[in-house]
């Protein structure tokens, strides 16, 4: 009887812990966590507990999710505790994503230790690139790039290399994202490397690059159907087509 009582107490503690916990769904800009003398860069997919302190630098923002699929957002500079974030619940869901989608993402993050990567990607040292991630397949003629700004430096310089012709495309942009529509530098079936720097004329050989390949809509559909048939995840049935495609892009680098 005593063991049963202890077991119930432990189960209750785990349940309360899960209800209060938050996972980072998206972190934009410079977001730090930890003690004042031991700050580290916050990882997307990181677990936020009651004693977690998150510091947002100017221009940074964070979106966290809980087990119920609710969103909590902070975008003002300052230091936030987990209870403070819990008071910032928002009803504004990004894109066409639903509560069911974020419940699904929560379950994925809980089991992330067995997965290839954590949903939303993982911070890698000083790499500024955020999307597309390394080894990504992208369908369509529109290319969307996202990166972290280096401190308050502006503009940022984007370098893209065609791996076959070794031609470079160089662009400058303020902020942390850039969208290119049917740009003549890009063609379906080609593979590219890209990098971001706060230097206008860096040594291109010293830059770290991510690779992406542009594919046709037909190739995307074939890869998508093959991947879904291999996964057969039962909870995917609760998601819309667009939510499944968003998940495939975040988890398996297959983007439409």
mmCIF file of C-alpha atoms in Angstrom:
data_model
loop_
_atom_site.group_PDB
_atom_site.id
_atom_site.type_symbol
_atom_site.label_atom_id
_atom_site.label_comp_id
_atom_site.label_asym_id
_atom_site.label_seq_id
_atom_site.Cartn_x
_atom_site.Cartn_y
_atom_site.Cartn_z
ATOM 1 C CA UNK A 1 0.000 0.000 0.000
ATOM 2 C CA UNK A 2 2.857 2.334 0.876
ATOM 3 C CA UNK A 3 4.570 1.572 -2.451
ATOM 4 C CA UNK A 4 1.315 2.271 -4.289
ATOM 5 C CA UNK A 5 0.960 5.617 -2.509
ATOM 6 C CA UNK A 6 4.544 6.603 -3.393
ATOM 7 C CA UNK A 7 3.935 5.531 -6.978
ATOM 8 C CA UNK A 8 0.834 7.733 -7.199
ATOM 9 C CA UNK A 9 2.766 10.692 -5.800
ATOM 10 C CA UNK A 10 5.518 10.180 -8.406
ATOM 11 C CA UNK A 11 2.955 9.898 -11.205
ATOM 12 C CA UNK A 12 1.255 13.096 -10.034
ATOM 13 C CA UNK A 13 4.601 14.905 -9.943
ATOM 14 C CA UNK A 14 5.397 13.816 -13.495
ATOM 15 C CA UNK A 15 1.964 14.944 -14.686
ATOM 16 C CA UNK A 16 2.290 18.377 -13.080
ATOM 17 C CA UNK A 17 5.826 18.686 -14.451
ATOM 18 C CA UNK A 18 4.568 17.916 -17.981
ATOM 19 C CA UNK A 19 1.759 20.457 -17.673
ATOM 20 C CA UNK A 20 4.117 23.240 -16.560
ATOM 21 C CA UNK A 21 6.928 22.428 -18.980
ATOM 22 C CA UNK A 22 7.451 24.262 -22.240
ATOM 23 C CA UNK A 23 9.405 23.349 -25.338
ATOM 24 C CA UNK A 24 10.962 25.958 -27.611
ATOM 25 C CA UNK A 25 9.243 25.742 -30.983
ATOM 26 C CA UNK A 26 11.017 28.702 -32.545
ATOM 27 C CA UNK A 27 13.768 31.070 -31.411
ATOM 28 C CA UNK A 28 14.638 34.040 -33.592
ATOM 29 C CA UNK A 29 17.654 36.258 -33.066
ATOM 30 C CA UNK A 30 19.926 36.067 -30.034
ATOM 31 C CA UNK A 31 18.227 34.177 -27.191
ATOM 32 C CA UNK A 32 20.346 33.160 -24.180
ATOM 33 C CA UNK A 33 19.684 30.949 -21.184
ATOM 34 C CA UNK A 34 21.468 30.112 -17.935
ATOM 35 C CA UNK A 35 23.107 32.030 -15.110
ATOM 36 C CA UNK A 36 24.568 35.527 -15.730
ATOM 37 C CA UNK A 37 28.123 34.139 -15.738
ATOM 38 C CA UNK A 38 27.289 30.937 -17.641
ATOM 39 C CA UNK A 39 25.008 31.932 -20.494
ATOM 40 C CA UNK A 40 24.550 29.667 -23.490
ATOM 41 C CA UNK A 41 22.656 30.045 -26.764
ATOM 42 C CA UNK A 42 19.117 28.686 -26.491
ATOM 43 C CA UNK A 43 18.435 25.667 -28.676
ATOM 44 C CA UNK A 44 15.265 25.293 -30.658
ATOM 45 C CA UNK A 45 13.579 22.266 -29.169
ATOM 46 C CA UNK A 46 14.999 22.989 -25.705
ATOM 47 C CA UNK A 47 12.939 22.152 -22.615
ATOM 48 C CA UNK A 48 12.048 25.105 -20.378
ATOM 49 C CA UNK A 49 11.514 24.230 -16.709
ATOM 50 C CA UNK A 50 10.473 26.380 -13.757
ATOM 51 C CA UNK A 51 14.043 27.405 -12.959
ATOM 52 C CA UNK A 52 14.918 28.248 -16.574
ATOM 53 C CA UNK A 53 15.839 31.876 -17.276
ATOM 54 C CA UNK A 54 15.680 33.074 -20.871
ATOM 55 C CA UNK A 55 17.232 36.343 -22.051
ATOM 56 C CA UNK A 56 16.020 37.972 -25.267
ATOM 57 C CA UNK A 57 18.386 40.401 -26.951
ATOM 58 C CA UNK A 58 16.947 43.322 -29.004
ATOM 59 C CA UNK A 59 15.121 42.005 -32.063
ATOM 60 C CA UNK A 60 14.882 38.455 -30.698
ATOM 61 C CA UNK A 61 11.704 36.474 -30.076
ATOM 62 C CA UNK A 62 10.702 33.061 -28.798
ATOM 63 C CA UNK A 63 7.686 30.803 -29.281
ATOM 64 C CA UNK A 64 7.223 27.923 -26.836
ATOM 65 C CA UNK A 65 4.577 25.189 -26.717
ATOM 66 C CA UNK A 66 3.036 23.046 -23.993
ATOM 67 C CA UNK A 67 1.528 19.564 -23.977
ATOM 68 C CA UNK A 68 -1.944 20.938 -24.837
ATOM 69 C CA UNK A 69 -0.635 22.491 -28.051
ATOM 70 C CA UNK A 70 -0.893 26.049 -26.695
ATOM 71 C CA UNK A 71 1.582 28.725 -27.777
ATOM 72 C CA UNK A 72 3.482 31.173 -25.573
ATOM 73 C CA UNK A 73 5.325 34.050 -27.203
ATOM 74 C CA UNK A 74 7.756 36.741 -26.037
ATOM 75 C CA UNK A 75 9.311 39.355 -28.306
ATOM 76 C CA UNK A 76 10.384 42.184 -25.988
ATOM 77 C CA UNK A 77 14.024 42.386 -24.817
ATOM 78 C CA UNK A 78 14.584 41.216 -21.265
ATOM 79 C CA UNK A 79 14.914 38.210 -18.978
ATOM 80 C CA UNK A 80 12.007 35.762 -18.715
ATOM 81 C CA UNK A 81 11.392 32.924 -16.313
ATOM 82 C CA UNK A 82 9.238 29.979 -17.292
ATOM 83 C CA UNK A 83 6.274 31.225 -15.146
ATOM 84 C CA UNK A 84 6.543 34.581 -16.934
ATOM 85 C CA UNK A 85 6.358 32.855 -20.319
ATOM 86 C CA UNK A 86 3.305 30.891 -19.168
ATOM 87 C CA UNK A 87 1.490 34.233 -18.769
ATOM 88 C CA UNK A 88 2.128 35.088 -22.416
ATOM 89 C CA UNK A 89 -0.226 32.635 -24.101
ATOM 90 C CA UNK A 90 -1.200 33.631 -27.630
ATOM 91 C CA UNK A 91 -4.037 32.492 -29.878
ATOM 92 C CA UNK A 92 -2.193 33.522 -33.028
ATOM 93 C CA UNK A 93 -1.062 30.259 -34.594
ATOM 94 C CA UNK A 94 1.490 30.694 -37.408
ATOM 95 C CA UNK A 95 0.449 29.835 -40.942
ATOM 96 C CA UNK A 96 -2.216 27.153 -41.280
ATOM 97 C CA UNK A 97 -1.023 25.235 -38.216
ATOM 98 C CA UNK A 98 -3.513 23.982 -35.618
ATOM 99 C CA UNK A 99 -3.590 22.923 -31.973
ATOM 100 C CA UNK A 100 -3.378 19.285 -33.136
ATOM 101 C CA UNK A 101 -0.173 20.089 -34.976
ATOM 102 C CA UNK A 102 1.516 21.493 -31.875
ATOM 103 C CA UNK A 103 0.275 18.587 -29.756
ATOM 104 C CA UNK A 104 1.975 16.352 -32.297
ATOM 105 C CA UNK A 105 5.158 18.447 -32.187
ATOM 106 C CA UNK A 106 5.142 18.198 -28.387
ATOM 107 C CA UNK A 107 5.054 14.393 -28.614
ATOM 108 C CA UNK A 108 7.911 14.534 -31.120
ATOM 109 C CA UNK A 109 9.987 16.744 -28.850
ATOM 110 C CA UNK A 110 9.357 14.491 -25.861
ATOM 111 C CA UNK A 111 10.798 11.601 -27.845
ATOM 112 C CA UNK A 112 13.504 13.676 -29.542
ATOM 113 C CA UNK A 113 16.337 11.683 -27.960
ATOM 114 C CA UNK A 114 15.481 8.808 -30.291
ATOM 115 C CA UNK A 115 14.955 11.021 -33.324
ATOM 116 C CA UNK A 116 17.324 12.220 -35.996
ATOM 117 C CA UNK A 117 17.033 15.845 -34.907
ATOM 118 C CA UNK A 118 14.824 17.897 -32.648
ATOM 119 C CA UNK A 119 11.890 19.530 -34.368
ATOM 120 C CA UNK A 120 12.757 23.012 -35.500
ATOM 121 C CA UNK A 121 16.467 22.297 -35.749
ATOM 122 C CA UNK A 122 19.305 22.600 -33.292
ATOM 123 C CA UNK A 123 21.703 25.488 -32.738
ATOM 124 C CA UNK A 124 25.142 24.564 -34.070
ATOM 125 C CA UNK A 125 27.889 26.706 -32.578
ATOM 126 C CA UNK A 126 28.386 29.906 -34.566
ATOM 127 C CA UNK A 127 26.398 28.824 -37.610
ATOM 128 C CA UNK A 128 24.018 31.638 -38.508
ATOM 129 C CA UNK A 129 21.982 29.760 -41.129
ATOM 130 C CA UNK A 130 18.532 28.621 -40.012
ATOM 131 C CA UNK A 131 16.657 27.727 -43.215
ATOM 132 C CA UNK A 132 17.200 25.836 -45.376
ATOM 133 C CA UNK A 133 18.997 23.422 -43.072
ATOM 134 C CA UNK A 134 21.920 21.329 -44.288
ATOM 135 C CA UNK A 135 21.046 18.634 -46.869
ATOM 136 C CA UNK A 136 17.569 20.005 -47.618
ATOM 137 C CA UNK A 137 15.431 19.251 -50.682
ATOM 138 C CA UNK A 138 13.331 22.206 -51.848
ATOM 139 C CA UNK A 139 10.519 22.044 -54.416
ATOM 140 C CA UNK A 140 9.349 25.062 -56.374
ATOM 141 C CA UNK A 141 10.817 28.255 -57.802
ATOM 142 C CA UNK A 142 10.608 30.303 -54.592
ATOM 143 C CA UNK A 143 13.614 30.182 -52.282
ATOM 144 C CA UNK A 144 13.188 31.438 -48.718
ATOM 145 C CA UNK A 145 16.316 31.986 -46.595
ATOM 146 C CA UNK A 146 16.446 32.614 -42.841
ATOM 147 C CA UNK A 147 19.419 33.292 -40.598
ATOM 148 C CA UNK A 148 20.403 34.745 -37.233
ATOM 149 C CA UNK A 149 21.741 38.264 -37.296
ATOM 150 C CA UNK A 150 25.234 38.632 -35.882
ATOM 151 C CA UNK A 151 24.691 40.923 -32.866
ATOM 152 C CA UNK A 152 23.329 44.252 -34.158
ATOM 153 C CA UNK A 153 25.295 44.130 -37.401
ATOM 154 C CA UNK A 154 23.450 45.184 -40.540
ATOM 155 C CA UNK A 155 23.386 44.373 -43.381
ATOM 156 C CA UNK A 156 24.125 40.655 -43.565
ATOM 157 C CA UNK A 157 25.748 39.137 -46.642
ATOM 158 C CA UNK A 158 24.463 35.930 -48.215
ATOM 159 C CA UNK A 159 26.724 33.790 -50.400
ATOM 160 C CA UNK A 160 25.281 30.985 -52.548
ATOM 161 C CA UNK A 161 27.398 28.673 -54.674
ATOM 162 C CA UNK A 162 26.325 26.329 -57.478
ATOM 163 C CA UNK A 163 28.254 23.146 -56.624
ATOM 164 C CA UNK A 164 28.481 22.079 -60.279
ATOM 165 C CA UNK A 165 29.461 25.340 -62.008
ATOM 166 C CA UNK A 166 31.116 26.856 -58.891
ATOM 167 C CA UNK A 167 29.440 30.186 -59.699
ATOM 168 C CA UNK A 168 28.625 32.448 -56.731
ATOM 169 C CA UNK A 169 25.624 34.655 -56.043
ATOM 170 C CA UNK A 170 26.188 37.391 -53.455
ATOM 171 C CA UNK A 171 23.411 39.428 -51.843
ATOM 172 C CA UNK A 172 23.020 41.841 -48.941
ATOM 173 C CA UNK A 173 19.925 42.088 -46.766
ATOM 174 C CA UNK A 174 18.786 43.880 -43.637
ATOM 175 C CA UNK A 175 17.035 41.732 -41.063
ATOM 176 C CA UNK A 176 17.109 37.949 -40.860
ATOM 177 C CA UNK A 177 15.346 36.638 -43.956
ATOM 178 C CA UNK A 178 15.219 36.925 -47.723
ATOM 179 C CA UNK A 179 12.864 35.474 -50.343
ATOM 180 C CA UNK A 180 13.856 35.005 -53.984
ATOM 181 C CA UNK A 181 11.174 34.410 -56.614
ATOM 182 C CA UNK A 182 12.164 32.460 -59.756
ATOM 183 C CA UNK A 183 15.702 33.871 -59.656
ATOM 184 C CA UNK A 184 17.668 33.030 -62.852
ATOM 185 C CA UNK A 185 20.660 31.819 -60.808
ATOM 186 C CA UNK A 186 18.694 28.772 -59.649
ATOM 187 C CA UNK A 187 17.495 25.755 -61.623
ATOM 188 C CA UNK A 188 15.701 22.534 -60.719
ATOM 189 C CA UNK A 189 17.963 19.529 -60.278
ATOM 190 C CA UNK A 190 20.929 21.627 -59.146
ATOM 191 C CA UNK A 191 22.609 21.576 -55.743
ATOM 192 C CA UNK A 192 23.809 24.699 -53.943
ATOM 193 C CA UNK A 193 25.790 25.678 -50.886
ATOM 194 C CA UNK A 194 24.906 28.762 -48.877
ATOM 195 C CA UNK A 195 26.345 30.755 -46.023
ATOM 196 C CA UNK A 196 25.779 34.042 -44.194
ATOM 197 C CA UNK A 197 28.377 36.493 -42.896
ATOM 198 C CA UNK A 198 28.504 39.955 -41.393
ATOM 199 C CA UNK A 199 31.567 40.613 -43.585
ATOM 200 C CA UNK A 200 31.114 41.940 -47.111
ATOM 201 C CA UNK A 201 34.335 40.332 -48.389
ATOM 202 C CA UNK A 202 35.132 37.252 -46.314
ATOM 203 C CA UNK A 203 37.437 34.463 -47.418
ATOM 204 C CA UNK A 204 34.903 32.253 -49.180
ATOM 205 C CA UNK A 205 37.016 29.175 -48.511
ATOM 206 C CA UNK A 206 36.751 29.757 -44.767
ATOM 207 C CA UNK A 207 32.959 30.062 -44.655
ATOM 208 C CA UNK A 208 30.887 27.164 -43.353
ATOM 209 C CA UNK A 209 28.120 26.155 -45.744
ATOM 210 C CA UNK A 210 24.796 24.350 -45.749
ATOM 211 C CA UNK A 211 23.752 22.428 -48.851
ATOM 212 C CA UNK A 212 20.330 22.339 -50.514
ATOM 213 C CA UNK A 213 19.012 20.796 -53.712
ATOM 214 C CA UNK A 214 16.179 22.166 -55.840
ATOM 215 C CA UNK A 215 13.767 19.470 -57.039
ATOM 216 C CA UNK A 216 10.612 19.378 -59.146
ATOM 217 C CA UNK A 217 7.116 19.168 -57.681
ATOM 218 C CA UNK A 218 6.890 15.640 -59.088
ATOM 219 C CA UNK A 219 10.093 14.589 -57.307
ATOM 220 C CA UNK A 220 8.798 16.158 -54.114
ATOM 221 C CA UNK A 221 5.556 14.183 -54.295
ATOM 222 C CA UNK A 222 7.414 10.918 -54.873
ATOM 223 C CA UNK A 223 9.821 11.544 -51.970
ATOM 224 C CA UNK A 224 6.938 12.588 -49.718
ATOM 225 C CA UNK A 225 4.815 9.503 -50.459
ATOM 226 C CA UNK A 226 7.786 7.179 -50.024
ATOM 227 C CA UNK A 227 8.737 8.751 -46.706
ATOM 228 C CA UNK A 228 5.189 8.701 -45.311
ATOM 229 C CA UNK A 229 4.729 5.069 -46.328
ATOM 230 C CA UNK A 230 7.886 4.164 -44.400
ATOM 231 C CA UNK A 231 6.915 6.157 -41.314
ATOM 232 C CA UNK A 232 3.231 5.204 -40.951
ATOM 233 C CA UNK A 233 2.892 7.482 -37.932
ATOM 234 C CA UNK A 234 -0.707 7.069 -36.613
ATOM 235 C CA UNK A 235 -0.964 10.636 -35.277
ATOM 236 C CA UNK A 236 -0.282 12.070 -38.721
ATOM 237 C CA UNK A 237 -3.900 11.321 -39.626
ATOM 238 C CA UNK A 238 -5.000 14.171 -37.345
ATOM 239 C CA UNK A 239 -2.973 16.714 -39.322
ATOM 240 C CA UNK A 240 -3.871 18.587 -42.477
ATOM 241 C CA UNK A 241 -1.877 18.174 -45.675
ATOM 242 C CA UNK A 242 -0.104 21.473 -45.072
ATOM 243 C CA UNK A 243 0.746 20.533 -41.488
ATOM 244 C CA UNK A 244 2.240 17.242 -42.659
ATOM 245 C CA UNK A 245 4.326 19.104 -45.221
ATOM 246 C CA UNK A 246 5.494 21.581 -42.561
ATOM 247 C CA UNK A 247 6.495 18.679 -40.319
ATOM 248 C CA UNK A 248 8.351 16.881 -43.131
ATOM 249 C CA UNK A 249 10.313 20.051 -43.819
ATOM 250 C CA UNK A 250 11.230 20.599 -40.164
ATOM 251 C CA UNK A 251 12.035 16.969 -39.377
ATOM 252 C CA UNK A 252 13.258 15.423 -42.636
ATOM 253 C CA UNK A 253 14.424 18.464 -44.651
ATOM 254 C CA UNK A 254 11.916 17.774 -47.429
ATOM 255 C CA UNK A 255 10.363 21.169 -48.140
ATOM 256 C CA UNK A 256 7.645 22.369 -50.476
#
